């Protein structure tokens, strides 16, 4: 029998429950891998520890990420099942706000069917061209064995900046070896992806993408190329990760 749940905005953890529901619905529709549900649970745990809100170090990372995306020659946004289920609409908006960017599908738990469903989902939200789906254009990233080794010769392969939210560590390291600048979103500040990216935003992707869009809009209007360069030079990823861990460690049991 079909399960029915009612989510009320008044529930103290409404947004978290809503995200869960999106993941479960995405899984039932075939967009999300079963392992994606586990990955989400791990993310939830870290999110709880930062108070389910955007911490200061994440705001600095969003600012540096928006400057990096704006200065990029060709930025590519890499998407997977979880990103699609949680924020397909916002990713399409982010792509439009950048003008010179592209979106590429890159699945860890690859199936042809999931790739098709995800690309159709993005098309529904107005994306005209999606990279990573035409086998003729796929090239292999050197020294990488997972399904993620295939990238599009006209997408990630050509990009100078790659935005890889909710990524696995191996590919981030491989992309760095290819001299790409890597930006990620990862609630786990200790993951290999978080540690090896140039810019790690330790926050929930559902909060990050809208802030990135706003930040890009702001910088387009108010910041010069030099301002953006200074902003990037002043950003220290390791410092941001340490600050995120400090916030997590500082959680106290409330004393009655
Ligand atoms: O759709 P596919 O086949 O490409 O698979 C996607 C997943 C996410 C299953 C795959 O990339 C995977 O297994 O990822 P990992 O190695 O579990 O890493 C995902 C990271 O994202 C973990 O460190 C989680 O803590 C983090 N994470 C999970 N949900 C969120 C998140 N970070 C930010 N926002 C979230 N909502």
Coordinates of C-alpha atoms and ligand atoms in Angstrom, one line a residue:
X1 CA 0.0 0.0 0.0
X2 CA 1.3 3.5 -0.9
X3 CA 2.6 5.3 2.2
X4 CA 1.4 8.8 2.8
X5 CA 3.1 11.3 5.1
X6 CA 2.3 14.8 5.9
X7 CA 5.0 17.3 6.4
X8 CA 4.2 20.4 8.4
X9 CA 6.3 23.6 8.1
X10 CA 5.9 24.0 11.9
X11 CA 7.9 20.8 12.5
X12 CA 11.3 21.9 14.0
X13 CA 13.1 19.7 11.4
X14 CA 10.8 20.4 8.5
X15 CA 13.6 21.2 6.0
X16 CA 15.5 18.1 6.9
X17 CA 12.4 15.9 6.5
X18 CA 11.6 17.6 3.2
X19 CA 15.1 16.8 1.9
X20 CA 14.7 13.1 3.0
X21 CA 11.4 13.0 1.2
X22 CA 13.0 14.4 -2.0
X23 CA 15.7 11.7 -1.8
X24 CA 13.2 8.9 -1.2
X25 CA 11.0 10.1 -4.1
X26 CA 14.1 10.4 -6.3
X27 CA 15.0 6.9 -5.4
X28 CA 11.5 5.5 -6.2
X29 CA 11.6 7.4 -9.5
X30 CA 15.0 5.8 -10.4
X31 CA 17.0 9.0 -10.2
X32 CA 18.9 8.2 -7.0
X33 CA 21.1 5.1 -6.4
X34 CA 20.2 3.1 -3.3
X35 CA 23.7 4.0 -2.0
X36 CA 22.6 7.6 -2.4
X37 CA 20.2 7.2 0.6
X38 CA 23.2 6.1 2.7
X39 CA 25.3 9.0 1.5
X40 CA 22.5 11.4 2.5
X41 CA 22.2 9.9 6.0
X42 CA 26.0 10.5 6.5
X43 CA 25.4 14.1 5.3
X44 CA 22.5 14.6 7.7
X45 CA 24.7 13.6 10.6
X46 CA 27.3 16.3 9.9
X47 CA 24.5 18.8 9.2
X48 CA 23.1 18.1 12.6
X49 CA 26.5 18.9 14.1
X50 CA 26.7 22.3 12.4
X51 CA 23.1 23.2 13.5
X52 CA 21.5 22.7 10.1
X53 CA 22.5 26.2 9.1
X54 CA 25.3 27.9 7.1
X55 CA 28.3 28.5 9.3
X56 CA 30.7 31.5 8.8
X57 CA 33.5 29.4 7.2
X58 CA 31.0 28.1 4.6
X59 CA 29.9 31.7 3.8
X60 CA 33.6 32.5 3.0
X61 CA 33.8 29.4 0.9
X62 CA 30.7 30.3 -1.1
X63 CA 32.2 33.8 -1.7
X64 CA 35.5 32.4 -3.0
X65 CA 33.6 29.8 -5.1
X66 CA 31.4 32.4 -6.7
X67 CA 34.6 34.5 -7.6
X68 CA 36.3 31.4 -9.0
X69 CA 33.3 30.5 -11.1
X70 CA 33.0 34.1 -12.4
X71 CA 36.6 34.2 -13.4
X72 CA 36.6 30.8 -15.0
X73 CA 37.1 30.5 -18.8
X74 CA 34.8 27.4 -18.9
X75 CA 33.3 26.2 -15.6
X76 CA 31.5 22.8 -15.6
X77 CA 29.0 21.7 -13.0
X78 CA 29.1 17.9 -12.4
X79 CA 25.8 16.4 -11.3
X80 CA 24.8 13.0 -9.8
X81 CA 21.6 11.4 -8.6
X82 CA 21.5 13.0 -5.1
X83 CA 22.2 16.5 -6.5
X84 CA 19.3 16.0 -9.1
X85 CA 16.8 14.8 -6.4
X86 CA 17.7 17.7 -4.1
X87 CA 18.1 20.7 -6.3
X88 CA 17.7 20.2 -10.1
X89 CA 15.9 23.5 -10.4
X90 CA 18.5 25.5 -8.5
X91 CA 21.4 23.9 -10.5
X92 CA 19.7 25.0 -13.7
X93 CA 19.4 28.5 -12.3
X94 CA 23.1 28.5 -11.3
X95 CA 24.1 27.4 -14.8
X96 CA 22.0 30.2 -16.3
X97 CA 23.5 32.8 -14.0
X98 CA 27.1 31.9 -15.1
X99 CA 26.4 32.2 -18.9
X100 CA 29.7 30.5 -20.0
X101 CA 29.2 27.2 -18.0
X102 CA 27.9 23.7 -18.8
X103 CA 26.3 20.8 -16.9
X104 CA 27.7 17.3 -17.1
X105 CA 26.3 14.0 -15.7
X106 CA 28.8 11.9 -13.9
X107 CA 27.5 8.9 -12.0
X108 CA 29.4 6.8 -9.5
X109 CA 26.8 4.0 -9.5
X110 CA 26.3 4.2 -13.3
X111 CA 23.4 2.7 -15.1
X112 CA 22.2 3.8 -18.6
X113 CA 18.6 4.1 -17.3
X114 CA 19.5 6.4 -14.4
X115 CA 21.6 8.6 -16.8
X116 CA 18.6 8.8 -19.1
X117 CA 16.2 9.7 -16.3
X118 CA 18.5 12.3 -14.8
X119 CA 19.1 14.0 -18.2
X120 CA 15.3 14.1 -18.8
X121 CA 14.8 15.7 -15.4
X122 CA 17.3 18.4 -16.2
X123 CA 15.6 19.0 -19.6
X124 CA 12.3 19.5 -17.8
X125 CA 13.9 22.4 -15.9
X126 CA 15.0 24.1 -19.0
X127 CA 18.6 22.8 -19.6
X128 CA 19.0 22.6 -23.3
X129 CA 22.3 20.7 -23.5
X130 CA 23.7 18.2 -21.0
X131 CA 27.2 16.7 -21.3
X132 CA 28.5 13.3 -20.4
X133 CA 25.8 11.2 -22.1
X134 CA 27.1 10.7 -25.6
X135 CA 29.5 7.7 -25.6
X136 CA 31.3 9.1 -28.7
X137 CA 32.4 12.1 -26.7
X138 CA 33.6 10.3 -23.6
X139 CA 37.3 10.2 -22.7
X140 CA 38.9 8.5 -19.7
X141 CA 40.6 10.4 -16.9
X142 CA 44.1 8.9 -16.4
X143 CA 44.7 6.6 -13.4
X144 CA 41.1 6.4 -12.3
X145 CA 39.3 3.1 -12.2
X146 CA 35.7 3.9 -11.0
X147 CA 32.8 4.7 -13.4
X148 CA 33.5 8.3 -12.7
X149 CA 36.6 8.1 -15.0
X150 CA 34.6 8.9 -18.1
X151 CA 34.3 12.6 -18.8
X152 CA 33.0 14.5 -21.8
X153 CA 35.7 15.9 -24.2
X154 CA 33.5 19.0 -24.6
X155 CA 32.6 19.3 -20.9
X156 CA 34.8 18.4 -17.9
X157 CA 37.7 17.5 -20.1
X158 CA 37.9 21.1 -21.5
X159 CA 36.9 22.9 -18.2
X160 CA 39.4 24.9 -16.2
X161 CA 37.1 24.9 -13.1
X162 CA 34.9 21.9 -12.1
X163 CA 32.2 22.2 -9.5
X164 CA 31.7 18.7 -8.1
X165 CA 29.2 18.6 -5.2
X166 CA 28.8 15.4 -3.2
X167 CA 31.7 13.8 -4.9
X168 CA 34.1 10.9 -4.3
X169 CA 37.7 11.5 -3.3
X170 CA 39.5 9.6 -6.1
X171 CA 38.0 11.7 -8.9
X172 CA 38.7 15.0 -7.1
X173 CA 42.4 14.0 -6.8
X174 CA 42.4 12.9 -10.5
X175 CA 40.9 16.2 -11.6
X176 CA 43.5 18.1 -9.6
X177 CA 46.2 16.1 -11.4
X178 CA 44.7 17.3 -14.7
X179 CA 45.3 20.9 -13.4
X180 CA 41.6 21.7 -12.9
X181 CA 40.5 23.9 -10.1
X182 CA 38.0 21.9 -8.0
X183 CA 35.1 23.3 -6.0
X184 CA 33.0 21.0 -3.9
X185 CA 30.1 20.9 -1.4
X186 CA 30.6 18.3 1.3
X187 CA 29.1 18.3 4.8
X188 CA 32.0 16.0 5.9
X189 CA 35.1 18.2 6.4
X190 CA 37.3 15.1 6.7
X191 CA 36.3 13.4 3.4
X192 CA 39.1 13.0 0.9
X193 CA 37.1 15.2 -1.5
X194 CA 36.9 18.0 1.1
X195 CA 40.6 17.7 1.9
X196 CA 41.8 17.7 -1.8
X197 CA 39.5 20.3 -3.3
X198 CA 40.6 23.9 -3.8
X199 CA 37.4 25.2 -2.3
X200 CA 35.2 23.1 0.0
X201 CA 31.9 24.4 1.1
X202 CA 31.0 22.5 4.3
X203 CA 27.2 23.0 4.2
X204 CA 24.1 21.3 2.8
X205 CA 23.8 21.6 -0.9
X206 CA 20.2 22.7 -0.6
X207 CA 21.4 25.8 1.3
X208 CA 24.5 26.3 -0.8
X209 CA 23.2 26.6 -4.4
X210 CA 20.7 29.5 -3.7
X211 CA 23.5 31.4 -1.8
X212 CA 26.0 30.8 -4.7
X213 CA 23.4 32.2 -7.2
X214 CA 22.9 35.3 -4.9
X215 CA 26.7 35.8 -4.5
X216 CA 27.3 35.6 -8.2
X217 CA 24.6 38.1 -8.8
X218 CA 26.2 40.5 -6.2
X219 CA 29.7 40.2 -7.6
X220 CA 28.6 40.7 -11.2
X221 CA 27.1 44.0 -10.1
X222 CA 29.7 45.2 -7.6
X223 CA 33.1 43.6 -8.0
X224 CA 35.9 44.1 -10.4
X225 CA 38.2 41.4 -11.7
X226 CA 40.8 42.4 -9.2
X227 CA 38.4 42.3 -6.4
X228 CA 37.5 38.7 -7.4
X229 CA 41.2 37.7 -7.7
X230 CA 42.0 39.1 -4.2
X231 CA 39.1 37.3 -2.8
X232 CA 40.3 34.0 -4.2
X233 CA 43.9 34.6 -3.0
X234 CA 42.7 35.4 0.5
X235 CA 40.8 32.1 0.8
X236 CA 42.5 29.2 2.7
X237 CA 40.7 25.9 2.3
X238 CA 42.4 24.1 5.2
X239 CA 41.6 27.0 7.5
X240 CA 37.9 26.7 6.5
X241 CA 37.9 22.9 7.1
X242 CA 39.5 23.4 10.6
X243 CA 36.9 26.1 11.4
X244 CA 34.0 23.7 10.4
X245 CA 35.4 21.0 12.6
X246 CA 35.7 23.4 15.5
X247 CA 32.0 24.3 15.1
X248 CA 31.2 20.5 15.2
X249 CA 33.4 19.9 18.2
X250 CA 31.9 22.8 20.1
X251 CA 28.4 21.2 20.3
X252 CA 27.4 20.8 23.9
X253 CA 24.7 18.8 25.6
X254 CA 22.1 21.3 26.8
X255 CA 22.1 21.3 30.7
X256 CA 18.6 21.7 32.2
Ligands
LIG1 O1 24.4 9.3 -8.2 P1 25.7 8.6 -8.1 O2 25.7 7.2 -8.6 O3 26.8 9.4 -8.7 O4 26.1 8.5 -6.5 C1 26.1 9.7 -5.7 C2 26.6 9.4 -4.3 C3 26.4 10.6 -3.5 C4 25.9 8.2 -3.7 C5 28.1 9.0 -4.5 O5 28.8 10.1 -5.0 C6 28.8 8.7 -3.1 O6 28.8 7.5 -2.7 O7 29.3 9.7 -2.5 P2 30.0 9.5 -1.0 O8 31.4 9.0 -1.3 O9 29.2 8.9 0.0 O10 30.2 11.1 -0.7 C7 29.2 11.9 -0.5 C8 29.6 13.0 0.5 O11 28.6 14.0 0.4 C9 29.6 12.5 1.9 O12 30.8 13.0 2.5 C10 28.4 13.1 2.6 O13 28.7 13.5 3.9 C11 28.2 14.3 1.7 N1 26.7 14.7 1.6 C12 25.7 13.9 1.6 N2 24.5 14.6 1.5 C13 24.9 15.9 1.4 C14 26.3 16.0 1.5 N3 27.0 17.2 1.5 C15 26.3 18.3 1.3 N4 24.9 18.3 1.2 C16 24.2 17.1 1.2 N5 22.9 17.2 1.1

